Amino acid sequence: MLQLPPLSLYIHIPWCVQKCPYCDFNSHGQHGELPQQAYVDALLADLAQDMDYVQGRQLHTIFIGGGTPSLFDAKQIERLLLGVQALIPFERDIEITMEANPGTLEHDDFSAYRAAGVTRLSIGVQSFAKDKLNLLGRIHDQNEAVVAAQKAKEADYLSFNLDLMHGLPNQSFSEAMHDIDTAVSLAPPHLSWYQLTIEPNTLFHSKPPQLPDDEDLWQIYQQGQQKLAALGYEQYEISAYAKPGFQCRHNLNYWQFGDYLGIGCGAHGKITLMDETSVIRTVKIKHPKGYLASAETALSANKSHEASPSTANKANHFAASVTPILSEDMGLEYLMNRLRLMTPIPKTEFEQRTGQAHSSLDIGMAKAESRGLITQDETHWQLTSKGHMFVNDILSQFLD
């Protein structure tokens, strides 16, 4: 039976100092002074128009991503979080993460963001090697990355993450291991460690760099995993490693097919509608100019009483699209998210998040089991070691 899952909030701040050549996110280079106050006003107006999606829930987690959210000053982040809380109550132990880049975050401001309500930082280090940072278009150096992690600890965040890539242009095995060694020496409770991929619509796609060959990539991945495990970092998701108790709750809610509101330029959301026994995906207007123009329309409508919180999402000025997940696609949509996690999959969770009987997956799961990709019992499905390596092969069993 379909049940309301926990509710998270994703907030997108789209500006960066400059666009990195590997980045395919909705980000825009900074040109002149950022419209911080106007954009925070727009974010809160956007959230007000999504209030029907809350359905009586409190916020479980918040993630402020980008772009580079640390380009906004702490006072605006505090105003944003206070405005969000005025609309939707927070759970007592809410996790509030903000992304930050060492080259844009004034280190004296770490404590200010903490005081503003941020409980967790995610710091975009990517590498500790000068030549690799230059190739990736990063504006910080290796020393700034080290200092950023040290300052995060001193500012008394409940947790912080270091974001680290491997398989970088011309990266050797020893260079990749040195990045891991440097990262863990800074004692982050959480580490995101993932392979650089070349995405469409990026500079690297039009001018591909020389990447390590498949044999070197496999050696880096295999030895890196062993090293992190030996140092006490548990792999709980395909590219996420954490000390016990420090998993990112926001990302866990994504991968467990929980609900999340998305506000800001191009932000995506996924919402369960109990009145309609359906699940929808939402996307907001992508470009900052269009998004801010929509905010002016929404705020003007509110002032003239043409809209109210109870009817806001019925005339949503920020929505680019609202799309239902079709019943026949629900199982695959769930698995595309849930298979990222290393933990067993409860069959009851599948039923609660999709509204479908777990038996609807029987044929596909039987195929995957026959290929040694999963095991199962009456209550759970569990990926095998081979299954974790070939997730796409599992998903393909549900496309026939």
Coordinates of C-alpha atoms in Angstrom, one line a residue:
M1 CA 0.0 0.0 0.0
L2 CA 1.3 3.5 -1.0
Q3 CA 2.5 5.4 2.1
L4 CA 3.9 8.9 2.5
P5 CA 7.7 8.7 2.8
P6 CA 10.0 11.2 4.6
L7 CA 10.2 14.7 3.0
S8 CA 13.4 16.4 2.0
L9 CA 14.1 19.7 0.3
Y10 CA 16.7 20.4 -2.3
I11 CA 17.7 24.1 -2.9
H12 CA 19.6 25.0 -6.1
I13 CA 21.9 28.0 -6.2
P14 CA 23.2 28.0 -9.8
W15 CA 26.2 30.4 -9.9
C16 CA 29.9 29.5 -9.9
V17 CA 33.0 31.7 -10.3
Q18 CA 33.5 29.8 -13.6
K19 CA 32.2 26.7 -15.3
C20 CA 34.4 23.6 -14.9
P21 CA 35.1 21.7 -18.1
Y22 CA 33.7 18.4 -16.8
C23 CA 30.5 19.8 -15.2
D24 CA 27.1 19.1 -16.7
F25 CA 25.0 20.5 -13.8
N26 CA 22.8 23.6 -14.2
S27 CA 25.5 26.2 -13.3
H28 CA 26.4 29.6 -14.7
G29 CA 29.5 31.6 -14.4
Q30 CA 29.3 34.6 -12.1
H31 CA 29.2 38.0 -14.0
G32 CA 29.2 40.9 -11.6
E33 CA 27.4 41.0 -8.3
L34 CA 25.0 38.2 -7.5
P35 CA 21.3 38.9 -6.9
Q36 CA 21.4 37.3 -3.5
Q37 CA 18.5 39.0 -1.9
A38 CA 16.2 38.7 -4.9
Y39 CA 17.1 35.0 -5.4
V40 CA 16.4 34.1 -1.8
D41 CA 13.1 35.9 -2.1
A42 CA 12.4 33.9 -5.3
L43 CA 13.3 30.6 -3.5
L44 CA 10.9 31.3 -0.7
A45 CA 8.1 32.2 -3.2
D46 CA 8.9 29.0 -5.1
L47 CA 8.5 27.0 -1.9
A48 CA 5.3 28.7 -1.0
Q49 CA 3.8 27.6 -4.3
D50 CA 4.7 23.9 -3.5
M51 CA 3.0 23.8 -0.1
D52 CA 0.3 21.4 -1.2
Y53 CA 3.0 18.8 -1.7
V54 CA 4.0 18.9 1.9
Q55 CA 0.8 17.0 3.1
G56 CA 1.4 17.6 6.8
R57 CA 5.0 16.4 7.0
Q58 CA 8.0 18.0 8.6
L59 CA 11.3 18.4 6.7
H60 CA 13.6 15.5 7.2
T61 CA 16.7 17.0 5.5
I62 CA 17.7 20.0 3.4
F63 CA 20.5 20.1 0.8
I64 CA 21.7 23.4 -0.6
G65 CA 23.6 22.6 -3.8
G66 CA 24.8 24.2 -7.0
G67 CA 26.6 25.8 -8.6
T68 CA 28.5 27.1 -5.6
P69 CA 26.2 28.0 -2.7
S70 CA 29.1 29.3 -0.7
L71 CA 29.1 32.4 -3.0
F72 CA 26.1 33.5 -1.0
D73 CA 26.9 35.1 2.3
A74 CA 25.9 33.6 5.6
K75 CA 23.2 36.2 6.3
Q76 CA 21.3 35.3 3.2
I77 CA 21.7 31.5 3.9
E78 CA 20.3 32.2 7.4
R79 CA 17.4 34.2 6.0
L80 CA 16.7 31.4 3.5
L81 CA 16.6 28.7 6.2
L82 CA 14.4 30.8 8.6
G83 CA 12.0 31.4 5.7
V84 CA 11.9 27.7 4.9
Q85 CA 11.2 26.9 8.5
A86 CA 8.4 29.4 8.7
L87 CA 6.7 27.5 5.9
I88 CA 7.5 23.9 6.8
P89 CA 8.4 22.8 10.4
F90 CA 11.8 21.0 10.8
E91 CA 12.2 17.7 12.4
R92 CA 14.1 18.0 15.6
D93 CA 17.4 16.5 14.3
I94 CA 17.1 17.8 10.7
E95 CA 20.3 17.5 8.6
I96 CA 21.1 20.7 6.6
T97 CA 23.9 20.3 4.1
M98 CA 25.5 23.1 2.1
E99 CA 28.0 22.6 -0.7
A100 CA 31.2 24.7 -0.6
N101 CA 34.3 25.1 -2.7
P102 CA 37.6 25.9 -1.1
G103 CA 38.3 28.6 -3.6
T104 CA 35.2 30.6 -2.9
L105 CA 34.5 30.0 0.8
E106 CA 36.2 32.6 3.1
H107 CA 37.5 30.4 5.8
D108 CA 36.5 32.8 8.5
D109 CA 32.9 32.3 7.4
F110 CA 32.7 28.6 8.2
S111 CA 31.5 29.4 11.7
A112 CA 29.0 31.9 10.3
Y113 CA 27.4 29.3 8.0
R114 CA 27.2 27.0 11.0
A115 CA 25.5 29.7 13.1
A116 CA 23.1 30.3 10.1
G117 CA 21.8 26.8 10.6
V118 CA 23.9 24.6 8.3
T119 CA 24.8 21.4 10.1
R120 CA 26.9 19.6 7.5
L121 CA 29.3 20.8 4.8
S122 CA 30.1 19.1 1.5
I123 CA 33.5 20.5 0.3
G124 CA 34.3 20.1 -3.4
V125 CA 38.0 19.2 -3.3
Q126 CA 38.2 16.8 -6.3
S127 CA 42.0 16.4 -6.0
F128 CA 45.0 17.4 -3.9
A129 CA 47.3 17.6 -7.0
K130 CA 48.0 21.0 -8.5
D131 CA 48.2 19.8 -12.1
K132 CA 45.0 17.9 -11.8
L133 CA 43.1 20.8 -10.2
N134 CA 44.3 23.0 -13.1
L135 CA 43.1 20.5 -15.7
L136 CA 39.7 20.3 -13.9
G137 CA 39.4 24.1 -14.0
R138 CA 39.2 24.4 -10.2
I139 CA 40.1 27.8 -8.8
H140 CA 41.6 26.5 -5.5
D141 CA 44.9 24.9 -4.9
Q142 CA 45.8 21.9 -2.8
N143 CA 46.7 24.0 0.3
E144 CA 43.3 25.7 0.3
A145 CA 41.6 22.3 0.1
V146 CA 43.5 21.1 3.2
V147 CA 42.8 24.3 5.1
A148 CA 39.1 24.1 4.2
A149 CA 38.8 20.7 5.7
Q150 CA 40.6 21.8 8.9
K151 CA 38.4 24.8 9.2
A152 CA 35.3 22.7 8.8
K153 CA 36.3 20.6 11.8
E154 CA 37.1 23.7 13.9
A155 CA 33.7 25.2 13.1
D156 CA 32.0 22.3 14.9
Y157 CA 29.8 21.0 12.1
L158 CA 28.0 17.8 13.0
S159 CA 29.6 16.2 9.9
F160 CA 31.4 17.2 6.7
N161 CA 32.1 15.5 3.4
L162 CA 35.1 15.8 1.1
D163 CA 34.2 15.3 -2.6
L164 CA 37.0 13.5 -4.4
M165 CA 37.4 12.2 -8.0
H166 CA 39.6 9.5 -9.5
G167 CA 40.4 8.5 -13.1
L168 CA 41.5 12.1 -13.8
P169 CA 43.4 13.1 -16.9
N170 CA 46.9 11.5 -16.9
Q171 CA 46.4 10.3 -13.3
S172 CA 48.6 7.4 -12.2
F173 CA 47.7 4.8 -9.6
S174 CA 50.1 6.4 -7.0
E175 CA 48.6 9.8 -7.6
A176 CA 45.0 8.5 -7.0
M177 CA 46.1 6.7 -3.8
H178 CA 47.9 9.9 -2.6
D179 CA 44.6 11.8 -3.0
I180 CA 42.9 9.2 -0.8
D181 CA 45.7 9.3 1.8
T182 CA 45.6 13.1 2.0
A183 CA 41.8 13.1 2.3
V184 CA 41.5 10.6 5.1
S185 CA 44.4 12.3 7.0
L186 CA 42.0 15.2 7.4
A187 CA 39.5 12.8 9.1
P188 CA 36.3 13.6 7.2
P189 CA 33.3 11.6 8.6
H190 CA 32.1 11.2 5.0
L191 CA 33.9 10.8 1.7
S192 CA 32.4 10.9 -1.8
W193 CA 34.9 9.1 -4.1
Y194 CA 33.9 8.6 -7.7
Q195 CA 35.3 8.3 -11.2
L196 CA 35.4 11.2 -13.6
T197 CA 33.0 10.6 -16.4
I198 CA 32.8 12.6 -19.7
E199 CA 29.3 14.0 -20.0
P200 CA 27.6 15.5 -23.1
N201 CA 27.4 19.3 -23.3
T202 CA 30.7 19.8 -21.4
L203 CA 34.0 21.1 -22.6
F204 CA 35.6 17.8 -21.9
H205 CA 33.1 16.2 -24.3
S206 CA 34.1 18.4 -27.1
K207 CA 37.8 18.3 -26.3
P208 CA 38.3 14.9 -24.5
P209 CA 41.4 14.7 -22.2
Q210 CA 43.6 11.7 -22.0
L211 CA 42.2 9.5 -19.2
P212 CA 43.7 6.4 -17.6
D213 CA 43.0 3.1 -19.5
D214 CA 40.5 0.5 -18.2
E215 CA 43.1 -1.6 -16.5
D216 CA 44.5 1.4 -14.6
L217 CA 41.0 2.5 -13.7
W218 CA 40.1 -0.9 -12.3
Q219 CA 43.3 -1.0 -10.2
I220 CA 42.6 2.5 -8.8
Y221 CA 39.0 1.5 -7.9
Q222 CA 39.8 -1.9 -6.4
Q223 CA 42.8 -0.7 -4.3
G224 CA 41.0 2.5 -3.3
Q225 CA 38.0 0.6 -2.0
Q226 CA 40.3 -1.7 0.0
K227 CA 42.2 1.2 1.4
L228 CA 39.0 3.1 2.5
A229 CA 37.6 -0.1 4.1
A230 CA 40.8 -0.6 6.0
L231 CA 40.6 2.9 7.3
G232 CA 37.1 2.5 8.7
Y233 CA 35.0 4.0 5.8
E234 CA 32.0 1.9 5.0
Q235 CA 30.8 2.0 1.4
Y236 CA 27.0 2.4 1.8
E237 CA 26.3 3.7 -1.7
I238 CA 28.0 3.3 -5.1
S239 CA 30.2 6.4 -4.6
A240 CA 29.8 7.3 -0.9
Y241 CA 31.8 6.1 2.1
A242 CA 31.3 7.1 5.7
K243 CA 32.3 6.4 9.2
P244 CA 29.6 4.6 11.2
G245 CA 26.6 6.9 11.8
F246 CA 27.7 9.5 9.3
Q247 CA 25.9 8.5 6.2
C248 CA 24.3 11.4 4.3
R249 CA 20.6 11.2 5.3
H250 CA 19.6 13.4 2.4
N251 CA 21.1 11.2 -0.2
L252 CA 19.7 8.1 1.6
N253 CA 16.2 9.5 1.2
Y254 CA 16.8 10.0 -2.6
W255 CA 18.0 6.4 -3.1
Q256 CA 15.2 4.9 -0.9
F257 CA 12.7 6.6 -3.2
G258 CA 11.7 9.1 -0.6
D259 CA 10.0 12.4 -1.4
Y260 CA 11.8 15.7 -2.0
L261 CA 10.8 19.2 -3.0
G262 CA 13.1 21.0 -5.4
I263 CA 13.3 24.8 -5.5
G264 CA 15.6 27.0 -7.5
C265 CA 16.8 27.1 -11.1
G266 CA 16.2 23.8 -12.8
A267 CA 15.6 22.0 -9.5
H268 CA 14.0 18.5 -9.6
G269 CA 11.5 17.1 -7.2
K270 CA 9.7 13.8 -6.6
I271 CA 6.4 13.8 -4.7
T272 CA 3.9 11.2 -3.6
L273 CA 0.3 12.5 -3.8
M274 CA -1.8 10.5 -1.4
D275 CA -5.1 12.0 -2.6
E276 CA -4.4 10.8 -6.1
T277 CA -2.4 7.7 -5.1
S278 CA 0.2 8.7 -7.6
V279 CA 3.8 9.9 -7.7
I280 CA 5.0 12.9 -9.8
R281 CA 8.3 14.5 -10.8
T282 CA 8.6 18.3 -10.9
V283 CA 11.2 20.5 -12.7
K284 CA 11.6 24.2 -12.2
I285 CA 12.5 26.9 -14.7
K286 CA 16.2 26.4 -15.6
H287 CA 17.7 29.8 -16.4
P288 CA 18.3 32.4 -13.7
K289 CA 16.8 35.2 -15.7
G290 CA 13.6 33.3 -16.4
Y291 CA 13.4 32.0 -12.8
L292 CA 13.8 35.5 -11.3
A293 CA 11.2 36.9 -13.8
S294 CA 8.8 34.2 -12.6
A295 CA 9.4 35.3 -9.1
E296 CA 8.3 38.8 -9.9
T297 CA 5.1 37.4 -11.4
A298 CA 4.5 35.2 -8.4
L299 CA 5.1 37.9 -5.8
S300 CA 2.9 40.3 -7.7
A301 CA 0.1 37.7 -7.9
N302 CA 0.4 37.2 -4.1
K303 CA 0.2 40.9 -3.4
S304 CA -3.0 41.2 -5.5
H305 CA -4.5 38.1 -3.8
E306 CA -4.6 36.2 -7.0
A307 CA -2.7 33.3 -5.3
S308 CA -2.5 31.9 -1.7
P309 CA -0.5 29.1 -0.1
S310 CA -3.4 26.7 -0.4
T311 CA -3.7 27.2 -4.1
A312 CA -0.1 28.0 -5.0
N313 CA 0.8 24.8 -6.7
K314 CA -2.3 25.0 -8.9
A315 CA -0.9 28.0 -10.7
N316 CA 2.8 27.4 -10.1
H317 CA 4.8 30.2 -11.8
F318 CA 8.1 28.4 -11.3
A319 CA 7.2 25.0 -12.8
A320 CA 8.8 24.0 -16.1
S321 CA 7.1 20.6 -15.9
V322 CA 5.0 18.3 -13.7
T323 CA 5.0 14.7 -14.9
P324 CA 3.4 11.6 -13.4
I325 CA 5.4 8.4 -13.1
L326 CA 3.4 5.9 -15.0
S327 CA 2.3 2.8 -13.1
E328 CA 4.2 0.5 -15.5
D329 CA 7.4 2.5 -14.9
M330 CA 7.2 2.7 -11.1
G331 CA 9.1 -0.5 -10.3
L332 CA 12.0 0.4 -12.6
E333 CA 12.1 4.0 -11.3
Y334 CA 12.3 2.6 -7.7
L335 CA 15.1 0.2 -8.6
M336 CA 17.1 2.8 -10.5
N337 CA 17.4 4.7 -7.2
R338 CA 17.5 1.9 -4.7
L339 CA 20.1 -0.2 -6.4
R340 CA 22.7 2.5 -5.6
L341 CA 22.7 1.4 -2.0
M342 CA 24.6 -1.5 -0.7
T343 CA 22.0 -2.6 1.9
P344 CA 19.3 -5.3 1.3
I345 CA 16.1 -4.1 -0.2
P346 CA 13.0 -4.7 2.0
K347 CA 10.1 -5.9 -0.1
T348 CA 7.8 -3.9 2.2
E349 CA 9.7 -0.7 1.3
F350 CA 9.1 -1.3 -2.4
E351 CA 5.3 -1.7 -1.7
Q352 CA 5.1 1.4 0.5
R353 CA 7.1 3.7 -1.9
T354 CA 5.4 2.5 -5.1
G355 CA 2.0 1.3 -4.1
Q356 CA 2.6 -2.0 -6.0
A357 CA 2.9 -5.6 -4.8
H358 CA 6.5 -6.8 -4.6
S359 CA 5.4 -9.8 -6.8
S360 CA 5.3 -7.4 -9.7
L361 CA 9.1 -7.7 -9.8
D362 CA 9.1 -11.5 -9.6
I363 CA 9.9 -12.2 -13.3
G364 CA 12.7 -9.7 -13.5
M365 CA 14.2 -10.7 -10.1
A366 CA 14.1 -14.3 -11.1
K367 CA 16.1 -13.5 -14.2
A368 CA 18.6 -11.5 -12.2
E369 CA 18.9 -14.3 -9.6
S370 CA 19.6 -16.9 -12.3
R371 CA 22.5 -14.8 -13.5
G372 CA 24.0 -14.5 -10.0
L373 CA 23.2 -10.8 -9.6
I374 CA 20.9 -11.0 -6.6
T375 CA 19.7 -13.3 -3.9
Q376 CA 16.3 -13.1 -2.3
D377 CA 14.2 -14.5 0.6
E378 CA 10.6 -13.9 1.7
T379 CA 11.4 -10.3 3.0
H380 CA 14.4 -8.9 1.1
W381 CA 16.3 -8.7 -2.2
Q382 CA 20.1 -8.5 -1.9
L383 CA 22.6 -7.7 -4.6
T384 CA 25.5 -10.0 -4.8
S385 CA 29.1 -8.8 -5.2
K386 CA 28.7 -9.4 -9.0
G387 CA 25.3 -7.5 -8.9
H388 CA 26.9 -4.4 -7.4
M389 CA 29.3 -4.4 -10.3
F390 CA 26.7 -4.8 -12.9
V391 CA 23.7 -2.8 -11.8
N392 CA 22.7 -1.9 -15.3
D393 CA 22.4 -5.6 -16.1
I394 CA 19.9 -6.0 -13.3
L395 CA 17.9 -3.1 -14.6
S396 CA 17.9 -4.6 -18.1
Q397 CA 16.0 -7.6 -16.7
F398 CA 12.9 -5.3 -16.3
L399 CA 13.0 -3.8 -19.8
D400 CA 11.9 -6.9 -21.8

